[in-house]
Amino acid sequence: MTKHIRTFVLFIAMAVAAQAQQLPQYSQYLHNAFVFNPATAGASGSPEFKLVMRSQWTGLKDLSANQQISTFSINAPLREGKVGLGGYVFKDEFGPVSKTGISGTYAYHINLNSSSKLSFGLSGSMYLYKLNTDALIFDIYENTDNVLTTPGNFKAYTPNLGFGTYYTGEKLFLGLSVPEMIPARITSSQNADFFIMQVKQHYFLMGGTMLKLSDDVTMKPSMMLKIVKGAPTQADVNVMFDLKRSFYVGGSYRTNDAVVLMFGINLKDMWRLGYSYDMITSNLKQYAKSSHELMISYNLFKKGKKEDAPSKENSDQQQTPPPDNEQK
């Protein structure tokens, strides 16, 4: 009986933690802005391929699996950098519930002057939601819900649209995006009265600046606010240090959730390998230990090395860097 009570409490805690973040969560958001802000498509100056794998809430007690998130994205500039195109696929799976999606993105970049740019982006997505009732454990003799006692997968498909805008200046970047603008009620194809979840609009506001501490060290403080109607606003406060354009290290604090440590390396201005470790600080820490995130990215063309301009991809070498992409 005690085990069932603990499991119930754990599910309640998970629901409270998840209500503010229905969309996949990434600790290395500075390096993965494309998946939640379509305005950054094509901003790297060359075709970019990126794989991000996140294992969230590892070591969960009383549950068979922790949350697994995988994303693979591609984006590239066209028309001398004025246009950006891209797309990504992802899967977010937690126990019996999963969400798989595919998205395509169009962005348009406007040069305001020699050191600033304003970008707008649109995205279209299609999602598949699943609930595997075979993985649910309960007393079938006392449970009267016909939906949950029917074996098999409940599936639901839903489209959505996203919008984003992004400004980059000489040492400043600021963006606002709504990845899923259309609220929706995700229902089962077998039973319209049953729904897996309700999609709510998420607003992402991200900004930061760059401070050159020396010829070899650049500090980049930033913050991202995640706003969802009916849930507390969550803030990620981040500080990154780029060292000699080849190594970076940093930390982040996510309100009511975790403290994050991260580091990465840049290879030949083309490859980037990044890792983050989340130490849970919320009430979930009595059930789960930590979260891990691995990122691998590749730029098709090597970046030009500029000695006097701040960079983004590898320290701060360009004047108008988006969070993870050098501008051409």
mmCIF file of C-alpha atoms in Angstrom:
data_model
loop_
_atom_site.group_PDB
_atom_site.id
_atom_site.type_symbol
_atom_site.label_atom_id
_atom_site.label_comp_id
_atom_site.label_asym_id
_atom_site.label_seq_id
_atom_site.Cartn_x
_atom_site.Cartn_y
_atom_site.Cartn_z
ATOM 1 C CA MET A 1 0.000 0.000 0.000
ATOM 2 C CA THR A 2 2.845 2.354 0.845
ATOM 3 C CA LYS A 3 4.382 1.837 -2.593
ATOM 4 C CA HIS A 4 1.100 2.793 -4.314
ATOM 5 C CA ILE A 5 0.840 5.968 -2.226
ATOM 6 C CA ARG A 6 4.416 6.932 -3.081
ATOM 7 C CA THR A 7 3.749 6.349 -6.764
ATOM 8 C CA PHE A 8 0.618 8.487 -6.619
ATOM 9 C CA VAL A 9 2.485 11.307 -4.887
ATOM 10 C CA LEU A 10 5.247 11.053 -7.477
ATOM 11 C CA PHE A 11 2.790 11.383 -10.369
ATOM 12 C CA ILE A 12 1.241 14.443 -8.718
ATOM 13 C CA ALA A 13 4.698 15.996 -8.320
ATOM 14 C CA MET A 14 5.490 15.262 -11.956
ATOM 15 C CA ALA A 15 2.237 16.872 -13.056
ATOM 16 C CA VAL A 16 3.007 20.028 -11.078
ATOM 17 C CA ALA A 17 6.519 20.169 -12.544
ATOM 18 C CA ALA A 18 5.318 19.540 -16.086
ATOM 19 C CA GLN A 19 2.433 22.009 -16.191
ATOM 20 C CA ALA A 20 4.853 24.895 -16.758
ATOM 21 C CA GLN A 21 6.714 23.066 -19.509
ATOM 22 C CA GLN A 22 4.691 20.896 -21.881
ATOM 23 C CA LEU A 23 7.321 21.421 -24.576
ATOM 24 C CA PRO A 24 10.696 19.651 -24.375
ATOM 25 C CA GLN A 25 13.087 21.327 -21.977
ATOM 26 C CA TYR A 26 16.736 21.966 -22.862
ATOM 27 C CA SER A 27 19.442 23.121 -20.467
ATOM 28 C CA GLN A 28 21.729 24.174 -23.342
ATOM 29 C CA TYR A 29 19.106 26.530 -24.752
ATOM 30 C CA LEU A 30 21.727 28.995 -26.001
ATOM 31 C CA HIS A 31 23.019 26.303 -28.345
ATOM 32 C CA ASN A 32 19.628 24.967 -29.379
ATOM 33 C CA ALA A 33 17.453 28.046 -29.912
ATOM 34 C CA PHE A 34 16.294 26.920 -33.354
ATOM 35 C CA VAL A 35 13.858 24.329 -31.975
ATOM 36 C CA PHE A 36 11.822 26.924 -30.054
ATOM 37 C CA ASN A 37 12.483 30.109 -32.070
ATOM 38 C CA PRO A 38 12.084 29.735 -35.862
ATOM 39 C CA ALA A 39 13.565 33.214 -36.432
ATOM 40 C CA THR A 40 17.076 31.802 -35.842
ATOM 41 C CA ALA A 41 16.907 29.489 -38.899
ATOM 42 C CA GLY A 42 19.894 30.039 -41.177
ATOM 43 C CA ALA A 43 21.669 32.389 -38.770
ATOM 44 C CA SER A 44 24.815 30.255 -38.540
ATOM 45 C CA GLY A 45 25.945 31.315 -42.019
ATOM 46 C CA SER A 46 26.205 27.716 -43.227
ATOM 47 C CA PRO A 47 24.118 24.513 -43.176
ATOM 48 C CA GLU A 48 24.014 23.239 -39.607
ATOM 49 C CA PHE A 49 23.139 19.760 -38.330
ATOM 50 C CA LYS A 50 22.410 19.178 -34.668
ATOM 51 C CA LEU A 51 21.528 16.200 -32.480
ATOM 52 C CA VAL A 52 20.403 16.691 -28.866
ATOM 53 C CA MET A 53 19.617 13.824 -26.497
ATOM 54 C CA ARG A 54 18.253 14.480 -23.028
ATOM 55 C CA SER A 55 17.618 12.019 -20.215
ATOM 56 C CA GLN A 56 15.445 13.770 -17.656
ATOM 57 C CA TRP A 57 14.806 12.810 -14.042
ATOM 58 C CA THR A 58 17.175 9.836 -13.958
ATOM 59 C CA GLY A 59 16.975 7.418 -11.071
ATOM 60 C CA LEU A 60 13.209 7.723 -10.688
ATOM 61 C CA LYS A 61 11.803 5.553 -7.953
ATOM 62 C CA ASP A 62 8.540 3.631 -8.415
ATOM 63 C CA LEU A 63 8.490 4.293 -12.180
ATOM 64 C CA SER A 64 9.885 2.042 -14.898
ATOM 65 C CA ALA A 65 11.438 4.797 -17.032
ATOM 66 C CA ASN A 66 12.545 8.407 -16.879
ATOM 67 C CA GLN A 67 11.760 10.994 -19.535
ATOM 68 C CA GLN A 68 13.744 10.677 -22.780
ATOM 69 C CA ILE A 69 13.930 13.553 -25.297
ATOM 70 C CA SER A 70 15.694 13.360 -28.674
ATOM 71 C CA THR A 71 15.877 16.091 -31.329
ATOM 72 C CA PHE A 72 17.598 16.192 -34.719
ATOM 73 C CA SER A 73 17.554 19.498 -36.597
ATOM 74 C CA ILE A 74 18.857 20.982 -39.846
ATOM 75 C CA ASN A 75 18.836 24.647 -40.852
ATOM 76 C CA ALA A 76 20.625 26.631 -43.557
ATOM 77 C CA PRO A 77 20.803 30.145 -45.040
ATOM 78 C CA LEU A 78 19.654 31.056 -48.555
ATOM 79 C CA ARG A 79 19.781 34.187 -50.738
ATOM 80 C CA GLU A 80 23.014 35.479 -49.215
ATOM 81 C CA GLY A 81 21.742 35.000 -45.690
ATOM 82 C CA LYS A 82 18.494 36.943 -46.090
ATOM 83 C CA VAL A 83 16.394 33.780 -45.819
ATOM 84 C CA GLY A 84 16.717 30.756 -43.548
ATOM 85 C CA LEU A 85 15.106 27.350 -43.986
ATOM 86 C CA GLY A 86 15.152 24.415 -41.611
ATOM 87 C CA GLY A 87 13.343 21.587 -39.945
ATOM 88 C CA TYR A 88 13.591 19.145 -37.086
ATOM 89 C CA VAL A 89 12.160 15.907 -35.765
ATOM 90 C CA PHE A 90 11.864 14.994 -32.112
ATOM 91 C CA LYS A 91 10.490 12.441 -29.709
ATOM 92 C CA ASP A 92 9.519 13.112 -26.098
ATOM 93 C CA GLU A 93 8.727 9.930 -24.172
ATOM 94 C CA PHE A 94 7.863 9.501 -20.515
ATOM 95 C CA GLY A 95 6.512 6.178 -19.356
ATOM 96 C CA PRO A 96 3.265 5.346 -21.182
ATOM 97 C CA VAL A 97 2.969 8.793 -22.813
ATOM 98 C CA SER A 98 4.918 9.941 -25.873
ATOM 99 C CA LYS A 99 4.909 12.868 -28.290
ATOM 100 C CA THR A 100 6.610 12.647 -31.684
ATOM 101 C CA GLY A 101 6.823 15.626 -34.012
ATOM 102 C CA ILE A 102 8.172 17.044 -37.236
ATOM 103 C CA SER A 103 8.508 20.753 -38.004
ATOM 104 C CA GLY A 104 9.504 22.952 -40.953
ATOM 105 C CA THR A 105 10.710 26.558 -40.590
ATOM 106 C CA TYR A 106 11.070 29.701 -42.712
ATOM 107 C CA ALA A 107 12.935 32.797 -41.491
ATOM 108 C CA TYR A 108 13.626 36.207 -42.978
ATOM 109 C CA HIS A 109 16.583 38.338 -41.811
ATOM 110 C CA ILE A 110 16.702 42.132 -42.139
ATOM 111 C CA ASN A 111 19.987 44.011 -41.760
ATOM 112 C CA LEU A 112 19.228 47.171 -39.776
ATOM 113 C CA ASN A 113 22.805 48.423 -40.032
ATOM 114 C CA SER A 114 26.330 47.006 -40.156
ATOM 115 C CA SER A 115 26.096 45.540 -36.651
ATOM 116 C CA SER A 116 22.439 44.710 -36.030
ATOM 117 C CA LYS A 117 19.844 42.440 -37.553
ATOM 118 C CA LEU A 118 16.133 41.752 -37.025
ATOM 119 C CA SER A 119 14.718 38.333 -37.901
ATOM 120 C CA PHE A 120 11.228 36.867 -38.190
ATOM 121 C CA GLY A 121 10.337 33.202 -38.466
ATOM 122 C CA LEU A 122 7.341 30.918 -38.989
ATOM 123 C CA SER A 123 7.089 27.187 -38.409
ATOM 124 C CA GLY A 124 4.535 24.504 -39.178
ATOM 125 C CA SER A 125 4.435 21.294 -37.154
ATOM 126 C CA MET A 126 2.639 17.974 -36.986
ATOM 127 C CA TYR A 127 2.551 15.942 -33.770
ATOM 128 C CA LEU A 128 1.586 12.395 -32.862
ATOM 129 C CA TYR A 129 0.530 11.802 -29.253
ATOM 130 C CA LYS A 130 0.346 8.283 -27.835
ATOM 131 C CA LEU A 131 -0.846 6.733 -24.611
ATOM 132 C CA ASN A 132 0.083 3.082 -24.126
ATOM 133 C CA THR A 133 -2.554 1.703 -21.767
ATOM 134 C CA ASP A 134 -0.721 -1.646 -21.597
ATOM 135 C CA ALA A 135 1.939 0.115 -19.502
ATOM 136 C CA LEU A 136 -0.589 1.353 -16.919
ATOM 137 C CA ILE A 137 -0.912 -0.643 -13.713
ATOM 138 C CA PHE A 138 -4.103 -0.526 -11.657
ATOM 139 C CA ASP A 139 -6.784 -2.784 -10.205
ATOM 140 C CA ILE A 140 -8.928 -3.781 -13.194
ATOM 141 C CA TYR A 141 -11.713 -4.989 -10.894
ATOM 142 C CA GLU A 142 -12.148 -1.639 -9.175
ATOM 143 C CA ASN A 143 -11.364 0.635 -12.135
ATOM 144 C CA THR A 144 -14.439 1.523 -14.226
ATOM 145 C CA ASP A 145 -12.777 3.688 -16.896
ATOM 146 C CA ASN A 146 -13.337 1.847 -20.177
ATOM 147 C CA VAL A 147 -10.693 3.919 -21.944
ATOM 148 C CA LEU A 148 -7.908 2.979 -19.557
ATOM 149 C CA THR A 149 -8.901 -0.679 -19.338
ATOM 150 C CA THR A 150 -8.870 -1.128 -23.118
ATOM 151 C CA PRO A 151 -5.469 -2.570 -24.176
ATOM 152 C CA GLY A 152 -3.421 -0.872 -26.875
ATOM 153 C CA ASN A 153 -2.250 2.587 -27.922
ATOM 154 C CA PHE A 154 -4.455 5.634 -28.048
ATOM 155 C CA LYS A 155 -3.231 7.951 -30.821
ATOM 156 C CA ALA A 156 -3.967 11.545 -31.742
ATOM 157 C CA TYR A 157 -2.551 13.721 -34.525
ATOM 158 C CA THR A 158 -2.548 17.498 -34.349
ATOM 159 C CA PRO A 159 -0.961 20.286 -36.437
ATOM 160 C CA ASN A 160 0.284 23.601 -35.089
ATOM 161 C CA LEU A 161 1.981 26.846 -36.084
ATOM 162 C CA GLY A 162 4.849 28.721 -34.442
ATOM 163 C CA PHE A 163 6.202 32.248 -34.648
ATOM 164 C CA GLY A 164 9.405 33.910 -33.502
ATOM 165 C CA THR A 165 11.297 37.165 -33.778
ATOM 166 C CA TYR A 166 14.935 37.798 -32.984
ATOM 167 C CA TYR A 167 17.154 40.874 -32.677
ATOM 168 C CA THR A 168 20.940 40.780 -32.602
ATOM 169 C CA GLY A 169 23.151 43.797 -32.014
ATOM 170 C CA GLU A 170 26.858 44.317 -31.582
ATOM 171 C CA LYS A 171 26.866 42.720 -28.146
ATOM 172 C CA LEU A 172 23.197 42.052 -27.477
ATOM 173 C CA PHE A 173 20.655 39.414 -28.497
ATOM 174 C CA LEU A 174 16.950 39.330 -27.665
ATOM 175 C CA GLY A 175 14.174 37.055 -28.884
ATOM 176 C CA LEU A 176 10.506 36.230 -28.360
ATOM 177 C CA SER A 177 8.812 33.098 -29.674
ATOM 178 C CA VAL A 178 5.594 31.095 -29.444
ATOM 179 C CA PRO A 179 6.405 27.570 -30.760
ATOM 180 C CA GLU A 180 2.770 26.396 -30.597
ATOM 181 C CA MET A 181 0.332 29.258 -31.188
ATOM 182 C CA ILE A 182 -2.862 27.176 -31.504
ATOM 183 C CA PRO A 183 -4.338 25.815 -28.252
ATOM 184 C CA ALA A 184 -5.656 22.284 -28.684
ATOM 185 C CA ARG A 185 -7.258 19.460 -26.777
ATOM 186 C CA ILE A 186 -5.510 16.195 -27.618
ATOM 187 C CA THR A 187 -8.205 13.513 -27.801
ATOM 188 C CA SER A 188 -8.146 9.822 -28.528
ATOM 189 C CA SER A 189 -9.342 8.639 -31.924
ATOM 190 C CA GLN A 190 -11.284 5.875 -30.158
ATOM 191 C CA ASN A 191 -12.978 8.042 -27.564
ATOM 192 C CA ALA A 192 -13.458 11.772 -28.033
ATOM 193 C CA ASP A 193 -14.373 12.184 -24.346
ATOM 194 C CA PHE A 194 -10.896 11.073 -23.333
ATOM 195 C CA PHE A 195 -7.986 13.448 -23.807
ATOM 196 C CA ILE A 196 -4.275 12.961 -23.157
ATOM 197 C CA MET A 197 -3.489 16.616 -22.579
ATOM 198 C CA GLN A 198 -4.416 20.172 -23.496
ATOM 199 C CA VAL A 199 -1.881 22.174 -25.500
ATOM 200 C CA LYS A 200 -1.341 25.648 -24.062
ATOM 201 C CA GLN A 201 0.561 28.530 -25.600
ATOM 202 C CA HIS A 202 4.155 28.804 -24.397
ATOM 203 C CA TYR A 203 6.003 32.117 -24.625
ATOM 204 C CA PHE A 204 9.798 32.066 -24.649
ATOM 205 C CA LEU A 205 11.617 35.337 -23.991
ATOM 206 C CA MET A 206 15.385 35.074 -24.233
ATOM 207 C CA GLY A 207 18.136 37.656 -24.095
ATOM 208 C CA GLY A 208 21.749 38.183 -23.199
ATOM 209 C CA THR A 209 24.933 40.092 -23.800
ATOM 210 C CA MET A 210 28.661 39.535 -24.226
ATOM 211 C CA LEU A 211 31.501 40.878 -22.099
ATOM 212 C CA LYS A 212 35.101 40.514 -23.252
ATOM 213 C CA LEU A 213 37.181 39.826 -20.139
ATOM 214 C CA SER A 214 40.455 39.337 -22.009
ATOM 215 C CA ASP A 215 41.781 38.390 -25.431
ATOM 216 C CA ASP A 216 41.097 34.737 -24.615
ATOM 217 C CA VAL A 217 38.042 34.865 -22.352
ATOM 218 C CA THR A 218 34.530 36.117 -23.100
ATOM 219 C CA MET A 219 31.627 35.993 -20.655
ATOM 220 C CA LYS A 220 28.079 35.648 -21.941
ATOM 221 C CA PRO A 221 25.325 36.146 -19.312
ATOM 222 C CA SER A 222 21.796 35.366 -20.506
ATOM 223 C CA MET A 223 18.310 34.555 -19.296
ATOM 224 C CA MET A 224 15.269 32.810 -20.694
ATOM 225 C CA LEU A 225 11.727 33.210 -19.368
ATOM 226 C CA LYS A 226 9.139 30.487 -20.044
ATOM 227 C CA ILE A 227 5.593 31.740 -19.644
ATOM 228 C CA VAL A 228 2.473 29.548 -19.735
ATOM 229 C CA LYS A 229 -1.033 30.659 -18.847
ATOM 230 C CA GLY A 230 -2.147 29.123 -15.560
ATOM 231 C CA ALA A 231 1.358 28.174 -14.418
ATOM 232 C CA PRO A 232 4.200 30.012 -12.629
ATOM 233 C CA THR A 233 6.724 31.732 -14.880
ATOM 234 C CA GLN A 234 10.007 29.853 -14.996
ATOM 235 C CA ALA A 235 13.379 31.546 -15.479
ATOM 236 C CA ASP A 236 16.709 30.082 -16.618
ATOM 237 C CA VAL A 237 19.584 32.352 -15.556
ATOM 238 C CA ASN A 238 22.777 31.392 -17.359
ATOM 239 C CA VAL A 239 26.445 32.433 -17.422
ATOM 240 C CA MET A 240 28.835 31.009 -20.035
ATOM 241 C CA PHE A 241 32.577 31.519 -20.457
ATOM 242 C CA ASP A 242 34.285 30.968 -23.815
ATOM 243 C CA LEU A 243 37.973 30.152 -23.539
ATOM 244 C CA LYS A 244 40.255 30.673 -26.534
ATOM 245 C CA ARG A 245 37.416 29.878 -28.947
ATOM 246 C CA SER A 246 37.905 26.172 -28.302
ATOM 247 C CA PHE A 247 36.309 25.415 -24.930
ATOM 248 C CA TYR A 248 33.362 26.758 -22.982
ATOM 249 C CA VAL A 249 32.067 26.210 -19.471
ATOM 250 C CA GLY A 250 29.110 27.630 -17.590
ATOM 251 C CA GLY A 251 26.293 27.251 -15.158
ATOM 252 C CA SER A 252 22.588 27.943 -14.939
ATOM 253 C CA TYR A 253 19.873 28.225 -12.328
ATOM 254 C CA ARG A 254 16.337 27.199 -13.264
ATOM 255 C CA THR A 255 13.786 28.520 -10.780
ATOM 256 C CA ASN A 256 11.909 25.878 -8.800
ATOM 257 C CA ASP A 257 13.731 23.124 -10.647
ATOM 258 C CA ALA A 258 17.492 22.714 -10.880
ATOM 259 C CA VAL A 259 21.061 23.971 -10.852
ATOM 260 C CA VAL A 260 22.869 23.179 -14.100
ATOM 261 C CA LEU A 261 26.543 22.691 -14.919
ATOM 262 C CA MET A 262 27.654 22.584 -18.566
ATOM 263 C CA PHE A 263 30.745 22.484 -20.693
ATOM 264 C CA GLY A 264 31.715 21.843 -24.298
ATOM 265 C CA ILE A 265 34.437 21.947 -26.925
ATOM 266 C CA ASN A 266 34.639 23.415 -30.425
ATOM 267 C CA LEU A 267 36.649 21.528 -33.018
ATOM 268 C CA LYS A 268 38.001 23.293 -36.106
ATOM 269 C CA ASP A 269 35.132 25.808 -36.006
ATOM 270 C CA MET A 270 32.898 23.078 -37.437
ATOM 271 C CA TRP A 271 32.123 20.543 -34.694
ATOM 272 C CA ARG A 272 30.668 21.307 -31.286
ATOM 273 C CA LEU A 273 30.227 18.807 -28.462
ATOM 274 C CA GLY A 274 28.314 19.919 -25.380
ATOM 275 C CA TYR A 275 27.140 18.317 -22.142
ATOM 276 C CA SER A 276 24.993 19.540 -19.266
ATOM 277 C CA TYR A 277 24.227 18.061 -15.856
ATOM 278 C CA ASP A 278 21.108 19.140 -13.951
ATOM 279 C CA MET A 279 21.054 18.798 -10.171
ATOM 280 C CA ILE A 280 17.409 18.774 -9.104
ATOM 281 C CA THR A 281 16.523 21.269 -6.365
ATOM 282 C CA SER A 282 12.707 21.019 -6.381
ATOM 283 C CA ASN A 283 10.587 18.585 -4.375
ATOM 284 C CA LEU A 284 11.269 15.993 -7.079
ATOM 285 C CA LYS A 285 14.764 15.485 -5.667
ATOM 286 C CA GLN A 286 13.388 12.932 -3.210
ATOM 287 C CA TYR A 287 12.304 10.794 -6.193
ATOM 288 C CA ALA A 288 14.820 11.580 -8.960
ATOM 289 C CA LYS A 289 18.529 12.407 -8.918
ATOM 290 C CA SER A 290 19.488 14.415 -11.976
ATOM 291 C CA SER A 291 19.124 15.082 -15.704
ATOM 292 C CA HIS A 292 21.720 14.739 -18.469
ATOM 293 C CA GLU A 293 21.887 16.380 -21.898
ATOM 294 C CA LEU A 294 24.293 15.684 -24.763
ATOM 295 C CA MET A 295 24.578 17.877 -27.863
ATOM 296 C CA ILE A 296 26.502 17.248 -31.101
ATOM 297 C CA SER A 297 26.449 19.860 -33.866
ATOM 298 C CA TYR A 298 28.207 20.217 -37.218
ATOM 299 C CA ASN A 299 28.527 23.226 -39.504
ATOM 300 C CA LEU A 300 29.110 22.282 -43.108
ATOM 301 C CA PHE A 301 31.545 25.134 -43.772
ATOM 302 C CA LYS A 302 34.336 26.284 -41.497
ATOM 303 C CA LYS A 303 33.815 29.647 -39.870
ATOM 304 C CA GLY A 304 36.113 32.500 -40.832
ATOM 305 C CA LYS A 305 38.334 33.604 -37.965
ATOM 306 C CA LYS A 306 38.057 37.307 -37.273
ATOM 307 C CA GLU A 307 40.450 38.769 -34.782
ATOM 308 C CA ASP A 308 38.584 41.959 -33.933
ATOM 309 C CA ALA A 309 34.957 40.916 -34.105
ATOM 310 C CA PRO A 310 33.108 39.156 -31.291
ATOM 311 C CA SER A 311 32.214 35.491 -32.001
ATOM 312 C CA LYS A 312 29.208 33.493 -30.967
ATOM 313 C CA GLU A 313 29.843 29.964 -31.964
ATOM 314 C CA ASN A 314 33.305 29.818 -30.503
ATOM 315 C CA SER A 315 33.527 32.484 -27.840
ATOM 316 C CA ASP A 316 32.361 35.768 -29.243
ATOM 317 C CA GLN A 317 33.938 36.326 -32.610
ATOM 318 C CA GLN A 318 31.070 37.994 -34.367
ATOM 319 C CA GLN A 319 29.335 41.223 -33.788
ATOM 320 C CA THR A 320 25.733 40.065 -33.970
ATOM 321 C CA PRO A 321 25.501 36.503 -32.676
ATOM 322 C CA PRO A 322 22.254 34.713 -32.015
ATOM 323 C CA PRO A 323 22.429 32.422 -28.992
ATOM 324 C CA ASP A 324 24.061 29.519 -30.788
ATOM 325 C CA ASN A 325 24.716 30.684 -34.328
ATOM 326 C CA GLU A 326 27.317 32.881 -35.907
ATOM 327 C CA GLN A 327 25.987 35.381 -38.329
ATOM 328 C CA LYS A 328 27.602 35.837 -41.642
#
